[in-house]
XYZ file of N, CA and C in Angstrom:
519
model
N 7.698 -22.885 -4.379
C 9.004 -22.422 -4.779
C 9.703 -21.884 -3.546
N 10.904 -22.293 -3.273
C 11.655 -21.842 -2.115
C 12.956 -21.240 -2.605
N 13.267 -20.028 -2.175
C 14.442 -19.330 -2.645
C 15.168 -18.727 -1.458
N 16.480 -18.765 -1.472
C 17.266 -18.059 -0.479
C 18.044 -16.981 -1.210
N 17.861 -15.720 -0.814
C 18.507 -14.602 -1.460
C 19.137 -13.743 -0.380
N 20.464 -13.656 -0.350
C 21.172 -12.801 0.594
C 20.653 -12.935 2.022
N 20.465 -14.147 2.457
C 20.015 -14.377 3.827
C 18.532 -14.153 4.027
N 17.796 -13.910 2.963
C 16.360 -13.717 3.064
C 15.690 -14.979 2.558
N 14.756 -15.506 3.343
C 14.023 -16.686 2.913
C 12.641 -16.236 2.488
N 12.193 -16.700 1.313
C 10.883 -16.317 0.824
C 10.202 -17.495 0.160
N 8.896 -17.470 0.168
C 8.078 -18.434 -0.547
C 7.055 -17.655 -1.333
N 6.506 -18.275 -2.372
C 5.544 -17.589 -3.209
C 4.342 -18.469 -3.462
N 3.175 -17.874 -3.464
C 1.972 -18.588 -3.881
C 1.078 -17.598 -4.590
N 0.475 -18.022 -5.657
C -0.521 -17.217 -6.362
C -1.570 -18.189 -6.860
N -2.725 -18.151 -6.245
C -3.775 -19.073 -6.648
C -5.122 -18.447 -6.370
N -6.160 -19.130 -6.799
C -7.514 -18.652 -6.575
C -8.019 -19.042 -5.217
N -9.236 -18.679 -4.965
C -9.887 -18.954 -3.686
C -10.001 -20.437 -3.429
N -9.618 -20.849 -2.237
C -9.764 -22.242 -1.838
C -10.995 -22.402 -0.962
N -11.194 -23.589 -0.445
C -12.380 -23.862 0.330
C -12.169 -23.808 1.821
N -11.061 -23.327 2.307
C -10.784 -23.314 3.743
C -11.381 -22.073 4.395
N -11.596 -22.153 5.690
C -12.023 -21.008 6.472
C -10.834 -20.523 7.280
N -10.828 -19.253 7.620
C -9.712 -18.664 8.344
C -9.760 -19.080 9.805
N -9.438 -20.314 10.020
C -9.433 -20.934 11.337
C -10.539 -20.334 12.195
N -10.392 -20.058 13.410
C -11.491 -19.567 14.235
C -11.336 -18.092 14.520
N -10.753 -17.359 13.590
C -10.481 -15.951 13.817
C -11.391 -15.108 12.957
N -12.065 -14.156 13.549
C -12.948 -13.286 12.790
C -12.160 -12.108 12.236
N -12.756 -11.423 11.259
C -12.117 -10.241 10.693
C -11.896 -9.200 11.786
N -12.818 -9.079 12.715
C -12.619 -8.139 13.823
C -11.371 -8.465 14.621
N -11.118 -9.755 14.855
C -9.908 -10.156 15.563
C -8.675 -9.856 14.731
N -8.793 -10.027 13.414
C -7.650 -9.788 12.542
C -7.248 -8.328 12.523
N -8.198 -7.428 12.704
C -7.863 -6.011 12.642
C -6.881 -5.622 13.742
N -6.841 -6.387 14.805
C -5.854 -6.155 15.861
C -4.818 -7.265 15.849
N -4.868 -8.103 14.829
C -3.901 -9.172 14.721
C -4.080 -10.240 15.778
N -5.178 -10.226 16.506
C -5.385 -11.229 17.532
C -4.513 -11.011 18.751
N -3.797 -9.886 18.795
C -2.895 -9.612 19.914
C -3.122 -8.191 20.414
N -2.801 -7.963 21.672
C -2.858 -6.615 22.220
C -1.461 -6.028 22.088
N -1.377 -4.922 21.362
C -0.092 -4.277 21.138
C -0.066 -2.941 21.875
N 1.120 -2.536 22.316
C 1.239 -1.210 22.896
C 1.179 -0.201 21.758
N 0.830 1.028 22.074
C 0.717 2.055 21.035
C 2.039 2.210 20.295
N 3.141 2.238 21.013
C 4.436 2.423 20.372
C 4.759 1.250 19.459
N 4.554 0.027 19.923
C 4.851 -1.140 19.097
C 3.956 -1.153 17.868
N 2.686 -0.824 18.045
C 1.758 -0.795 16.916
C 2.168 0.277 15.917
N 2.557 1.449 16.406
C 3.008 2.524 15.516
C 4.261 2.110 14.762
N 5.195 1.436 15.426
C 6.421 0.982 14.771
C 6.113 -0.024 13.664
N 5.204 -0.946 13.937
C 4.806 -1.938 12.934
C 4.155 -1.240 11.751
N 3.253 -0.306 12.009
C 2.579 0.416 10.920
C 3.601 1.172 10.075
N 4.605 1.744 10.719
C 5.646 2.462 9.985
C 6.381 1.519 9.034
N 6.702 0.312 9.502
C 7.367 -0.682 8.653
C 6.452 -1.109 7.503
N 5.170 -1.319 7.802
C 4.225 -1.734 6.762
C 4.089 -0.663 5.683
N 3.965 0.583 6.093
C 3.835 1.679 5.128
C 5.121 1.809 4.313
N 6.270 1.667 4.963
C 7.546 1.754 4.237
C 7.657 0.651 3.191
N 7.270 -0.566 3.553
C 7.319 -1.669 2.587
C 6.351 -1.399 1.440
N 5.157 -0.952 1.756
C 4.170 -0.612 0.721
C 4.727 0.458 -0.215
N 5.322 1.494 0.340
C 5.875 2.580 -0.476
C 7.012 2.079 -1.371
N 7.846 1.169 -0.864
C 8.929 0.632 -1.692
C 8.382 -0.221 -2.832
N 7.346 -1.007 -2.559
C 6.714 -1.803 -3.626
C 6.114 -0.860 -4.667
N 5.431 0.178 -4.231
C 4.848 1.124 -5.184
C 5.914 1.879 -5.968
N 7.022 2.222 -5.338
C 8.121 2.877 -6.063
C 8.625 1.957 -7.172
N 8.760 0.675 -6.857
C 9.187 -0.292 -7.873
C 8.154 -0.359 -9.004
N 6.879 -0.436 -8.658
C 5.831 -0.497 -9.688
C 5.875 0.745 -10.576
N 6.065 1.896 -9.984
C 6.114 3.131 -10.768
C 7.335 3.143 -11.689
N 8.462 2.592 -11.237
C 9.635 2.469 -12.116
C 9.338 1.583 -13.322
N 8.415 0.645 -13.147
C 8.020 -0.264 -14.219
C 6.884 0.312 -15.065
N 6.468 1.537 -14.778
C 5.380 2.177 -15.510
C 4.001 1.691 -15.099
N 3.894 1.134 -13.900
C 2.632 0.590 -13.408
C 1.993 1.527 -12.387
N 0.690 1.433 -12.278
C -0.042 2.231 -11.292
C 0.298 1.747 -9.883
N 0.276 2.663 -8.927
C 0.518 2.249 -7.541
C -0.635 1.403 -7.015
N -0.320 0.582 -6.025
C -1.327 -0.235 -5.346
C -1.942 0.580 -4.212
N -3.248 0.427 -4.013
C -3.933 1.054 -2.900
C -3.774 0.161 -1.670
N -3.280 0.720 -0.578
C -3.122 -0.025 0.664
C -4.459 -0.056 1.389
N -5.000 -1.253 1.586
C -6.288 -1.445 2.236
C -6.036 -1.995 3.639
N -6.449 -1.266 4.653
C -6.189 -1.665 6.041
C -6.843 -2.997 6.376
N -7.989 -3.286 5.783
C -8.662 -4.556 6.068
C -7.840 -5.731 5.548
N -7.253 -5.577 4.371
C -6.406 -6.618 3.797
C -5.088 -6.674 4.570
N -4.594 -5.519 4.993
C -3.376 -5.494 5.818
C -3.582 -6.242 7.127
N -4.775 -6.145 7.715
C -5.047 -6.863 8.962
C -4.927 -8.369 8.757
N -5.385 -8.856 7.612
C -5.273 -10.285 7.301
C -3.802 -10.659 7.121
N -3.063 -9.823 6.390
C -1.629 -10.070 6.183
C -0.868 -10.013 7.507
N -1.193 -9.034 8.330
C -0.527 -8.855 9.623
C -0.750 -10.076 10.522
N -1.950 -10.596 10.497
C -2.255 -11.762 11.321
C -1.361 -12.944 10.928
N -1.169 -13.151 9.626
C -0.302 -14.250 9.184
C 1.151 -13.994 9.597
N 1.623 -12.769 9.437
C 2.995 -12.450 9.862
C 3.165 -12.683 11.362
N 2.162 -12.295 12.148
C 2.236 -12.501 13.592
C 2.227 -13.984 13.932
N 1.438 -14.763 13.200
C 1.405 -16.205 13.459
C 2.756 -16.845 13.139
N 3.416 -16.380 12.079
C 4.750 -16.910 11.760
C 5.764 -16.454 12.806
N 5.710 -15.185 13.204
C 6.663 -14.654 14.176
C 6.542 -15.334 15.538
N 5.328 -15.718 15.904
C 5.113 -16.361 17.208
C 5.382 -17.864 17.171
N 5.590 -18.413 15.972
C 5.807 -19.852 15.842
C 4.518 -20.650 15.779
N 3.379 -19.966 15.743
C 2.088 -20.645 15.644
C 1.989 -21.433 14.335
N 2.546 -20.863 13.273
C 2.647 -21.543 11.978
C 4.082 -21.385 11.497
N 4.561 -22.308 10.662
C 5.921 -22.149 10.131
C 5.975 -21.006 9.125
N 7.172 -20.551 8.824
C 7.351 -19.574 7.757
C 6.919 -20.245 6.460
N 5.751 -19.856 5.970
C 5.188 -20.540 4.802
C 3.916 -19.835 4.363
N 3.300 -20.425 3.363
C 1.994 -19.976 2.897
C 0.876 -20.828 3.490
N 1.179 -21.584 4.548
C 0.147 -22.408 5.179
C -1.077 -21.548 5.486
N -2.232 -22.038 5.123
C -3.472 -21.327 5.394
C -3.825 -20.251 4.385
N -3.099 -20.201 3.261
C -3.343 -19.131 2.287
C -4.781 -19.142 1.775
N -5.373 -20.324 1.634
C -6.751 -20.384 1.146
C -7.699 -19.658 2.102
N -7.442 -19.786 3.392
C -8.253 -19.075 4.377
C -8.080 -17.564 4.270
N -6.856 -17.114 4.012
C -6.633 -15.676 3.838
C -7.352 -15.188 2.579
N -7.286 -15.974 1.515
C -7.980 -15.599 0.284
C -9.485 -15.545 0.514
N -10.014 -16.485 1.267
C -11.448 -16.477 1.555
C -11.826 -15.248 2.382
N -11.005 -14.918 3.376
C -11.273 -13.732 4.192
C -11.233 -12.471 3.334
N -10.308 -12.419 2.380
C -10.247 -11.280 1.466
C -11.507 -11.223 0.608
N -11.960 -12.389 0.140
C -13.158 -12.461 -0.677
C -14.408 -12.030 0.067
N -14.410 -12.178 1.387
C -15.532 -11.696 2.195
C -15.572 -10.165 2.216
N -14.434 -9.545 1.937
C -14.333 -8.082 1.957
C -14.450 -7.457 0.577
N -13.838 -8.109 -0.411
C -13.746 -7.565 -1.767
C -13.978 -8.702 -2.756
N -14.915 -8.517 -3.671
C -15.117 -9.503 -4.733
C -13.917 -9.398 -5.676
N -13.203 -10.501 -5.878
C -11.974 -10.406 -6.673
C -11.940 -11.394 -7.823
N -11.094 -11.040 -8.807
C -10.797 -11.922 -9.936
C -9.549 -12.751 -9.660
N -8.585 -12.130 -8.996
C -7.307 -12.799 -8.770
C -6.682 -12.256 -7.489
N -5.986 -13.132 -6.778
C -5.252 -12.739 -5.576
C -3.909 -13.457 -5.572
N -2.979 -12.928 -4.820
C -1.663 -13.551 -4.679
C -1.070 -13.134 -3.337
N -0.023 -13.838 -2.957
C 0.632 -13.572 -1.676
C 2.144 -13.700 -1.828
N 2.866 -12.759 -1.236
C 4.313 -12.864 -1.063
C 4.592 -12.869 0.437
N 5.533 -13.695 0.867
C 6.001 -13.645 2.245
C 7.520 -13.544 2.241
N 8.055 -12.926 3.279
C 9.506 -12.806 3.426
C 9.853 -12.876 4.903
N 11.072 -13.267 5.153
C 11.590 -13.410 6.509
C 13.043 -12.957 6.449
N 13.471 -12.151 7.417
C 14.893 -11.814 7.494
C 15.236 -11.361 8.902
N 16.516 -11.298 9.170
C 17.000 -10.823 10.463
C 18.426 -10.343 10.291
N 18.843 -9.439 11.174
C 20.220 -8.971 11.178
C 20.547 -7.899 10.158
N 19.561 -7.293 9.541
C 19.800 -6.241 8.557
C 19.420 -4.894 9.137
N 20.154 -3.845 8.762
C 19.841 -2.512 9.272
C 18.530 -1.986 8.685
N 18.153 -2.472 7.501
C 16.895 -2.064 6.875
C 16.141 -3.310 6.421
N 15.415 -3.937 7.337
C 14.712 -5.174 6.987
C 13.659 -4.988 5.897
N 13.059 -3.816 5.814
C 12.064 -3.563 4.778
C 12.728 -3.599 3.407
N 13.810 -2.872 3.251
C 14.519 -2.841 1.965
C 14.989 -4.236 1.597
N 15.445 -4.994 2.567
C 15.922 -6.349 2.320
C 14.791 -7.236 1.812
N 13.629 -7.134 2.426
C 12.485 -7.944 1.998
C 12.046 -7.562 0.588
N 11.888 -6.275 0.331
C 11.404 -5.830 -0.975
C 12.424 -6.127 -2.069
N 13.701 -5.891 -1.808
C 14.702 -6.192 -2.841
C 14.790 -7.696 -3.094
N 14.578 -8.505 -2.063
C 14.534 -9.952 -2.257
C 13.371 -10.359 -3.140
N 12.222 -9.726 -2.936
C 11.056 -10.000 -3.795
C 11.344 -9.602 -5.237
N 11.976 -8.439 -5.416
C 12.290 -7.965 -6.770
C 13.224 -8.939 -7.472
N 14.181 -9.487 -6.747
C 15.172 -10.401 -7.330
C 14.644 -11.812 -7.558
N 13.468 -12.105 -7.097
C 12.858 -13.426 -7.251
C 11.769 -13.341 -8.323
N 11.918 -14.068 -9.442
C 10.945 -13.925 -10.540
C 9.483 -14.094 -10.128
N 9.169 -15.067 -9.320
C 7.773 -15.276 -8.928
C 7.236 -14.152 -8.068
N 8.054 -13.675 -7.123
C 7.632 -12.571 -6.263
C 7.484 -11.291 -7.073
N 8.447 -11.075 -7.959
C 8.412 -9.876 -8.799
C 7.177 -9.895 -9.687
N 6.802 -11.069 -10.170
C 5.604 -11.199 -10.994
C 4.367 -10.741 -10.214
N 4.294 -11.112 -8.946
C 3.176 -10.633 -8.116
C 3.251 -9.119 -7.936
N 4.436 -8.610 -7.640
C 4.588 -7.169 -7.411
C 4.211 -6.351 -8.636
N 4.490 -6.858 -9.817
C 4.204 -6.108 -11.040
C 2.967 -6.638 -11.755
N 2.179 -7.448 -11.070
C 0.978 -8.025 -11.657
C -0.157 -7.026 -11.795
N -1.220 -7.478 -12.412
C -2.397 -6.657 -12.680
C -3.283 -6.594 -11.433
N -2.741 -6.026 -10.376
C -3.448 -5.863 -9.116
C -3.612 -4.378 -8.840
N -4.626 -4.017 -8.067
C -4.827 -2.604 -7.733
C -4.903 -2.366 -6.224
N -5.118 -3.427 -5.453
C -5.257 -3.305 -3.999
C -4.252 -4.243 -3.341
N -3.727 -3.814 -2.210
C -2.786 -4.647 -1.477
C -3.007 -4.500 0.021
N -2.466 -5.456 0.734
C -2.387 -5.390 2.190
C -0.977 -5.798 2.576
N -0.412 -5.125 3.559
C 0.955 -5.419 3.996
C 0.933 -5.664 5.499
N 1.486 -6.784 5.910
C 1.556 -7.096 7.327
C 2.970 -7.440 7.738
N 3.426 -6.858 8.822
C 4.773 -7.094 9.340
C 4.662 -7.490 10.801
N 5.516 -8.402 11.213
C 5.616 -8.772 12.631
C 7.077 -9.045 12.948
N 7.424 -8.852 14.189
C 8.793 -9.075 14.654
C 8.741 -10.082 15.783
N 9.535 -11.151 15.650
C 9.566 -12.173 16.698
C 10.328 -11.661 17.908
N 10.223 -12.387 19.004
C 10.974 -12.044 20.215
C 12.482 -12.086 19.971
N 12.906 -12.852 18.966
C 14.323 -12.972 18.623
C 14.779 -11.890 17.646
N 13.877 -10.988 17.244
C 14.234 -9.903 16.330
C 14.144 -10.271 14.851
N 13.453 -11.359 14.545
C 13.265 -11.772 13.155
C 12.052 -11.032 12.586
N 12.175 -10.564 11.356
C 11.115 -9.813 10.698
C 10.370 -10.727 9.732
N 9.044 -10.717 9.826
C 8.178 -11.506 8.951
C 7.264 -10.546 8.188
N 7.226 -10.700 6.884
C 6.434 -9.849 6.001
C 5.433 -10.709 5.239
N 4.224 -10.229 5.124
C 3.211 -10.836 4.260
C 2.597 -9.714 3.450
N 2.615 -9.871 2.114
C 1.912 -8.933 1.251
C 0.873 -9.696 0.459
N -0.351 -9.203 0.513
C -1.466 -9.787 -0.231
C -1.832 -8.834 -1.369
N -2.139 -9.395 -2.522
C -2.473 -8.625 -3.718
C -3.888 -8.975 -4.158
N -4.642 -7.989 -4.603
C -6.029 -8.204 -5.020
C -6.279 -7.489 -6.353
N -6.882 -8.239 -7.269
C -7.446 -7.644 -8.493
C -8.956 -7.795 -8.375
N -9.657 -6.697 -8.069
C -11.105 -6.772 -7.869
C -11.842 -7.100 -9.170
N -13.075 -7.561 -9.000
C -13.965 -7.790 -10.158
C -14.414 -6.471 -10.708
């Protein structure tokens, strides 16, 4: 499903574990996103990730749902995908989602997983733009308000100032 909402491009996928492996990247590499970041840049990214997580949880609470627990290990997987999209290594898409699901399954035994991605640029609040775009998209909103309890949020910024968001959702066994 491809949707354009107020200049925000998003795709949605929600499926079970596939048979792919997470290319040649280990979970240890994912925890740093496969890149060396300066402390300030890393802190700025974490601030954006936490803000996006908090906005998703605020929306869930408005819907009478329990907040999602932010898991840093799952965030590392999400962050790696956002960084790959921001660097042009992969297109803005869900390419490789089965590998991300498998990596999540290596960490947490799950019943169901899903992924939301967003891309935007030129907004004063890219986090709000991404989350409101997800809310306005039925498939993304379904993931946000789904029967999940754990999440990971990954954000990356391209050299051109484009913001890439990946949110992974987990319903453990």
